[in-house]
Amino acid sequence: MSLRALLDGLPVPIVQAPMVGASLDRLALAVSAAGGMGTLAAGALAPDDIATAIGAMKAASDRPFGVNLLMAPRASPDAAIVAAALERLAPWYAELGEPLPDAPNQYAPDFEAQLAAIVAAAPPVASFTFGILARDQVTALRAAGTCVVGTATSVAEARAWAEVGADGVCAQGFEAGGHRGHFLAELDASLVGTMALVATIRAAVDLPVIAAGGIMDGRGVAAALALGASAAQMGTAFLLAEEATTSKPWRRALSEAGDEATRLTRAFTGRYARGVENRFMRLMHGVQADVPAYPVQNRLTQPLRAAAAKSDDPEMLSLWAGQAVSLARPGAAGDMVRRWWAEARDAACELAARTGRPE
């Protein structure tokens, strides 16, 4: 089945965004069962675990779902760089009473092995972030029956994905929570808003576009569809769902977030990401340009973040969230999907009524 047909066939054109640390099988299954499309965040999973997760999804439901990989580069940093990064983090570990970790042997799962696991398991959809696949990799996925979606933060990136044969594009606006997916240009040249990005990508490539970034309710879904998107991707809106694996301090920070609570930072992972601002982000802001690039910094702060979560301390956690986080509400994921779609239809009817009025 083509991606266009798959998205057109969804009872509810809402895609649940992949969120490492928050979106595993329960959330994805609930969203797909409600008529949308759930997504497994597989970026941090070992290849065998990816195969198991996809198999479990297929066994549990015949509804469409996606799997996402983060295209982490191979990392073999200089020992001096790692030592300096750990020294920078030492006071934070000490504050939590945790020993400073040794330099790890591996910084991220092997992407090629992860990709091979996805090709073998053949989920309906596979999406990719932080880079771009080669044409032969796209061909292998499509031959297995998997539709390929590439994350794009600019028109140039959308065109690049079209050139390698992708089936669709996820247009990630600057409002989106979590990591920025840019790969062709630096951050400043890749901060395009969701509305402008969807419209310009739709005009540039003849592929289905999934709109992502700052979509928090049915009105946002309706706006994305009105711009020509085939579906709206929602992530932050699901973080308080009962099925999400969001940690307790992360949930509390989201619930208490103000109207303009998020900032971009590379202090946690070495790659710019949007989250609710906390003390770690503020105090590390001045040195964030010095931290090693993803996935090195990400791996060095993993024990710190795990300890902070265990200590119920949100000030040293990566509280990923998008703009408009203050609109997030708790509830069952399926109920959320149905409510948002009802709101989207109401918004469309209201617009139709307004445009139909005589002048």
Coordinates of C-alpha atoms in Angstrom, one line a residue:
M1 CA 0.0 0.0 0.0
S2 CA 1.3 3.5 -0.8
L3 CA 1.8 6.0 2.0
R4 CA -0.8 8.3 0.4
A5 CA -3.4 5.5 0.4
L6 CA -2.5 4.5 4.0
L7 CA -2.8 8.1 5.3
D8 CA -6.0 8.7 3.3
G9 CA -7.4 5.5 4.7
L10 CA -6.9 6.5 8.4
P11 CA -10.3 7.2 10.1
V12 CA -8.5 9.9 11.9
P13 CA -5.5 11.7 10.2
I14 CA -3.4 12.0 13.3
V15 CA 0.0 10.5 13.7
Q16 CA 1.5 10.0 17.2
A17 CA 5.0 11.4 17.2
P18 CA 7.9 9.1 18.2
M19 CA 9.2 10.2 21.6
V20 CA 12.1 8.3 23.1
G21 CA 11.4 7.8 26.8
A22 CA 7.6 8.4 26.3
S23 CA 6.2 6.4 23.4
L24 CA 6.4 2.6 23.4
D25 CA 3.9 0.0 22.3
R26 CA 1.0 0.9 24.7
L27 CA 0.7 4.4 23.4
A28 CA 1.2 3.4 19.8
L29 CA -1.5 0.7 20.0
A30 CA -3.9 3.0 21.7
V31 CA -3.6 5.7 19.0
S32 CA -3.9 3.2 16.1
A33 CA -6.9 1.6 17.8
A34 CA -8.6 5.0 17.9
G35 CA -8.2 5.4 14.2
G36 CA -4.9 7.3 14.0
M37 CA -1.4 6.0 13.5
G38 CA 0.8 5.2 16.5
T39 CA 4.6 5.2 16.2
L40 CA 7.2 3.3 18.1
A41 CA 10.3 5.4 19.1
A42 CA 13.0 2.8 18.4
G43 CA 16.0 5.1 18.3
A44 CA 17.4 3.9 21.6
L45 CA 16.5 0.2 21.1
A46 CA 18.9 -2.6 20.2
P47 CA 18.2 -4.4 16.9
D48 CA 16.8 -7.5 18.6
D49 CA 14.5 -5.4 20.7
I50 CA 13.3 -3.5 17.6
A51 CA 12.4 -6.8 15.9
T52 CA 10.5 -7.9 19.1
A53 CA 8.6 -4.6 19.4
I54 CA 7.5 -4.7 15.8
G55 CA 6.4 -8.3 16.1
A56 CA 4.4 -7.5 19.2
M57 CA 2.7 -4.6 17.4
K58 CA 1.7 -6.8 14.5
A59 CA 0.5 -9.5 16.8
A60 CA -1.6 -7.1 18.8
S61 CA -3.3 -5.2 16.0
D62 CA -3.8 -5.1 12.2
R63 CA -4.0 -1.3 12.3
P64 CA -1.2 0.8 10.6
F65 CA 1.7 1.9 12.7
G66 CA 5.1 3.4 12.3
V67 CA 8.6 2.9 13.7
N68 CA 11.2 5.7 14.0
L69 CA 15.0 5.6 14.0
L70 CA 17.4 8.4 15.0
M71 CA 20.3 8.4 12.5
A72 CA 23.0 8.7 15.1
P73 CA 26.5 9.1 13.6
R74 CA 29.2 6.7 14.6
A75 CA 31.1 8.2 17.5
S76 CA 34.8 7.7 18.5
P77 CA 35.6 10.9 20.3
D78 CA 39.0 12.0 21.4
A79 CA 39.6 10.9 25.1
A80 CA 40.4 14.5 26.0
I81 CA 37.0 15.7 24.7
V82 CA 35.2 13.1 26.7
A83 CA 37.2 13.9 29.8
A84 CA 36.4 17.6 29.5
A85 CA 32.7 16.8 29.1
L86 CA 32.7 14.6 32.1
E87 CA 34.5 17.3 34.2
R88 CA 31.8 19.8 33.1
L89 CA 29.1 17.4 34.3
A90 CA 30.8 16.4 37.6
P91 CA 29.1 19.0 39.8
W92 CA 25.7 17.8 38.6
Y93 CA 26.4 14.2 39.3
A94 CA 27.8 15.1 42.7
E95 CA 24.6 17.1 43.5
L96 CA 22.6 13.9 43.0
G97 CA 25.1 11.8 45.0
E98 CA 26.0 9.8 41.9
P99 CA 29.5 8.7 40.9
L100 CA 30.9 10.3 37.7
P101 CA 30.6 7.5 35.0
D102 CA 33.6 6.2 33.1
A103 CA 33.9 6.9 29.4
P104 CA 31.6 4.4 27.7
N105 CA 32.7 1.9 25.0
Q106 CA 29.6 2.7 22.9
Y107 CA 27.7 5.9 22.5
A108 CA 24.6 4.8 20.6
P109 CA 23.1 1.6 19.0
D110 CA 24.5 0.7 15.6
F111 CA 22.2 2.3 13.0
E112 CA 23.0 -0.1 10.2
A113 CA 22.0 -3.0 12.5
Q114 CA 18.9 -1.2 13.6
L115 CA 17.9 -0.5 10.0
A116 CA 18.5 -4.2 9.0
A117 CA 16.1 -5.2 11.8
I118 CA 13.4 -2.9 10.5
V119 CA 13.9 -4.2 6.9
A120 CA 13.5 -7.7 8.2
A121 CA 10.5 -7.0 10.4
A122 CA 8.8 -4.9 7.7
P123 CA 6.5 -2.5 9.7
P124 CA 3.9 -0.6 7.6
V125 CA 5.8 2.7 8.0
A126 CA 9.4 3.6 9.0
S127 CA 10.5 7.2 9.6
F128 CA 14.0 8.6 10.0
T129 CA 15.4 11.7 11.8
F130 CA 18.8 13.5 11.9
G131 CA 19.9 12.5 8.4
I132 CA 18.9 10.9 5.1
L133 CA 19.0 7.4 3.8
A134 CA 20.8 6.3 0.7
R135 CA 18.6 5.3 -2.3
D136 CA 19.5 1.6 -1.9
Q137 CA 18.4 1.7 1.7
V138 CA 15.1 3.3 0.8
T139 CA 14.7 0.7 -2.0
A140 CA 15.3 -2.2 0.5
L141 CA 12.6 -0.9 2.9
R142 CA 10.1 -0.4 0.1
A143 CA 10.8 -3.9 -1.3
A144 CA 9.9 -5.3 2.1
G145 CA 6.6 -3.5 2.0
T146 CA 7.5 -0.5 4.3
C147 CA 6.7 3.0 3.4
V148 CA 9.6 5.5 4.1
V149 CA 9.0 8.9 5.7
G150 CA 11.9 11.3 6.0
T151 CA 12.0 14.2 8.5
A152 CA 12.6 17.6 6.9
T153 CA 13.0 21.0 8.5
S154 CA 13.4 22.8 5.2
V155 CA 12.3 22.6 1.6
A156 CA 15.8 21.5 0.6
E157 CA 15.6 18.6 3.0
A158 CA 12.2 17.6 1.6
R159 CA 13.6 17.6 -1.9
A160 CA 16.6 15.5 -0.8
W161 CA 14.2 12.9 0.6
A162 CA 12.2 12.9 -2.6
E163 CA 15.3 12.4 -4.7
V164 CA 16.3 9.2 -2.8
G165 CA 12.8 7.8 -3.3
A166 CA 11.0 8.4 0.0
D167 CA 7.3 7.9 0.1
G168 CA 6.5 11.0 2.2
V169 CA 7.9 13.8 4.3
C170 CA 7.4 14.7 7.9
A171 CA 7.6 18.6 8.0
Q172 CA 9.1 19.4 11.4
G173 CA 8.4 23.0 12.3
F174 CA 10.5 24.9 14.8
E175 CA 7.7 24.7 17.3
A176 CA 8.2 20.9 17.7
G177 CA 9.4 19.4 21.0
G178 CA 12.4 17.2 21.3
H179 CA 15.4 17.1 18.9
R180 CA 15.6 19.2 15.8
G181 CA 15.9 17.0 12.7
H182 CA 17.9 19.3 10.5
F183 CA 20.7 17.7 8.4
L184 CA 21.5 20.0 5.4
A185 CA 22.0 23.3 7.1
E186 CA 22.8 24.7 10.6
L187 CA 20.1 25.3 13.2
D188 CA 19.5 29.0 12.4
A189 CA 18.8 28.2 8.7
S190 CA 16.4 25.4 9.7
L191 CA 14.0 27.1 12.0
V192 CA 10.9 27.4 9.8
G193 CA 7.5 27.5 11.4
T194 CA 5.1 24.5 10.8
M195 CA 2.6 26.5 8.7
A196 CA 5.1 28.0 6.4
L197 CA 7.1 24.7 6.1
V198 CA 4.0 22.6 5.2
A199 CA 2.9 25.1 2.6
T200 CA 6.3 25.4 0.9
I201 CA 7.1 21.7 1.0
R202 CA 3.7 20.9 -0.5
A203 CA 4.5 23.3 -3.3
A204 CA 7.9 21.8 -3.9
V205 CA 7.5 18.1 -3.8
D206 CA 4.7 15.7 -4.9
L207 CA 4.7 13.6 -1.8
P208 CA 2.3 13.3 1.2
V209 CA 3.3 15.7 3.9
I210 CA 2.8 15.0 7.6
A211 CA 2.7 18.3 9.6
A212 CA 4.6 18.4 12.9
G213 CA 5.3 21.1 15.5
G214 CA 3.0 22.9 17.9
I215 CA -0.2 21.0 17.0
M216 CA -2.0 20.5 20.3
D217 CA -5.7 20.2 19.6
G218 CA -8.3 19.7 16.9
R219 CA -8.0 23.2 15.6
G220 CA -4.3 22.6 14.9
V221 CA -5.2 19.4 13.1
A222 CA -7.7 21.3 11.0
A223 CA -5.2 24.0 10.2
A224 CA -2.6 21.4 9.1
L225 CA -5.1 19.7 6.8
A226 CA -6.2 23.0 5.4
L227 CA -2.6 23.7 4.4
G228 CA -2.6 20.5 2.4
A229 CA -1.0 18.1 4.9
S230 CA -2.1 14.5 4.6
A231 CA -2.0 14.1 8.4
A232 CA -1.0 16.0 11.6
Q233 CA 1.7 14.6 13.8
M234 CA 1.2 15.3 17.5
G235 CA 3.8 14.5 20.2
T236 CA 3.7 16.9 23.2
A237 CA -0.1 16.6 23.2
F238 CA 0.3 12.9 24.1
L239 CA 2.9 13.2 26.8
L240 CA 0.3 13.3 29.6
A241 CA -1.6 10.3 28.2
E242 CA -2.2 7.4 30.5
E243 CA -0.3 5.1 28.1
A244 CA 2.8 7.3 27.8
T245 CA 5.9 6.3 29.7
T246 CA 6.6 9.9 30.7
S247 CA 8.3 9.9 34.0
K248 CA 6.7 11.5 37.1
P249 CA 8.9 14.6 37.3
W250 CA 8.5 15.1 33.5
R251 CA 4.7 14.9 33.8
R252 CA 4.8 17.4 36.7
A253 CA 6.9 19.9 34.8
L254 CA 4.6 19.6 31.8
S255 CA 1.5 20.1 33.9
E256 CA 3.0 23.2 35.5
A257 CA 4.5 24.7 32.3
G258 CA 3.7 28.3 31.5
D259 CA 2.7 29.8 28.2
E260 CA 6.2 30.3 26.8
A261 CA 8.1 27.7 28.8
T262 CA 10.2 26.0 26.2
R263 CA 13.7 26.7 24.9
L264 CA 16.2 25.1 22.5
T265 CA 19.3 23.6 24.1
R266 CA 22.1 21.3 23.1
A267 CA 23.4 21.0 26.7
F268 CA 21.7 17.6 27.4
T269 CA 22.5 15.7 24.2
G270 CA 24.9 17.7 22.0
R271 CA 22.1 18.3 19.5
Y272 CA 19.6 21.1 19.7
A273 CA 16.3 20.1 21.1
R274 CA 13.2 21.9 22.5
G275 CA 12.1 21.3 26.1
V276 CA 10.7 23.0 29.2
E277 CA 13.5 25.2 30.6
N278 CA 15.0 24.1 33.8
R279 CA 18.1 24.8 35.9
F280 CA 20.4 22.5 34.0
M281 CA 19.5 24.3 30.7
R282 CA 19.9 27.7 32.2
L283 CA 23.2 27.1 33.9
M284 CA 24.7 25.1 31.0
H285 CA 23.6 27.7 28.4
G286 CA 26.8 29.5 28.4
V287 CA 28.9 26.4 27.7
Q288 CA 26.5 24.4 25.5
A289 CA 28.5 25.3 22.4
D290 CA 31.4 23.4 24.0
V291 CA 29.7 20.1 24.7
P292 CA 30.5 17.2 22.4
A293 CA 28.1 16.5 19.5
Y294 CA 25.3 13.9 19.7
P295 CA 25.4 11.1 20.5
V296 CA 28.4 11.6 22.8
Q297 CA 26.9 14.2 25.2
N298 CA 23.6 12.3 25.1
R299 CA 25.3 9.1 26.4
L300 CA 27.3 11.0 29.0
T301 CA 24.2 12.6 30.5
Q302 CA 22.0 9.4 30.4
P303 CA 23.0 8.2 34.0
L304 CA 22.5 11.8 35.3
R305 CA 19.0 12.0 33.8
A306 CA 18.1 8.5 35.1
A307 CA 19.2 9.5 38.6
A308 CA 17.3 12.7 38.4
A309 CA 14.1 10.8 37.4
K310 CA 14.6 8.4 40.2
S311 CA 15.1 11.3 42.7
D312 CA 11.9 13.0 41.3
D313 CA 14.0 16.0 40.3
P314 CA 12.9 17.7 37.1
E315 CA 15.7 20.3 37.2
M316 CA 18.3 17.8 35.7
L317 CA 16.0 16.1 33.3
S318 CA 15.5 16.7 29.6
L319 CA 11.9 17.8 29.7
W320 CA 11.3 17.6 26.0
A321 CA 8.1 19.5 24.9
G322 CA 7.0 21.7 22.1
Q323 CA 5.6 25.1 22.0
A324 CA 2.0 25.4 23.3
V325 CA 2.9 22.8 26.0
S326 CA 0.5 24.6 28.4
L327 CA -2.4 23.1 26.3
A328 CA -1.4 19.5 27.2
R329 CA -4.0 17.6 29.2
P330 CA -4.0 14.2 30.8
G331 CA -6.3 11.4 29.7
A332 CA -6.5 8.2 27.7
A333 CA -4.8 8.4 24.4
G334 CA -7.8 7.0 22.4
D335 CA -10.1 9.5 24.0
M336 CA -7.6 12.3 23.0
V337 CA -7.6 11.2 19.4
R338 CA -11.4 11.1 19.2
R339 CA -11.8 14.4 20.9
W340 CA -9.2 16.1 18.7
W341 CA -10.9 14.8 15.5
A342 CA -14.3 16.0 16.7
E343 CA -12.7 19.4 17.3
A344 CA -11.1 19.4 13.9
R345 CA -14.4 18.7 12.2
D346 CA -16.1 21.4 14.2
A347 CA -13.5 23.8 13.2
A348 CA -13.9 22.9 9.5
C349 CA -17.7 23.3 9.8
E350 CA -17.2 26.7 11.5
L351 CA -14.9 27.8 8.7
A352 CA -17.2 26.6 6.0
A353 CA -20.1 28.5 7.6
R354 CA -18.0 31.7 7.7
T355 CA -16.8 31.4 4.2
G356 CA -20.4 30.7 3.0
R357 CA -21.8 33.9 4.5
P358 CA -22.8 36.6 1.9
E359 CA -20.8 39.8 2.1

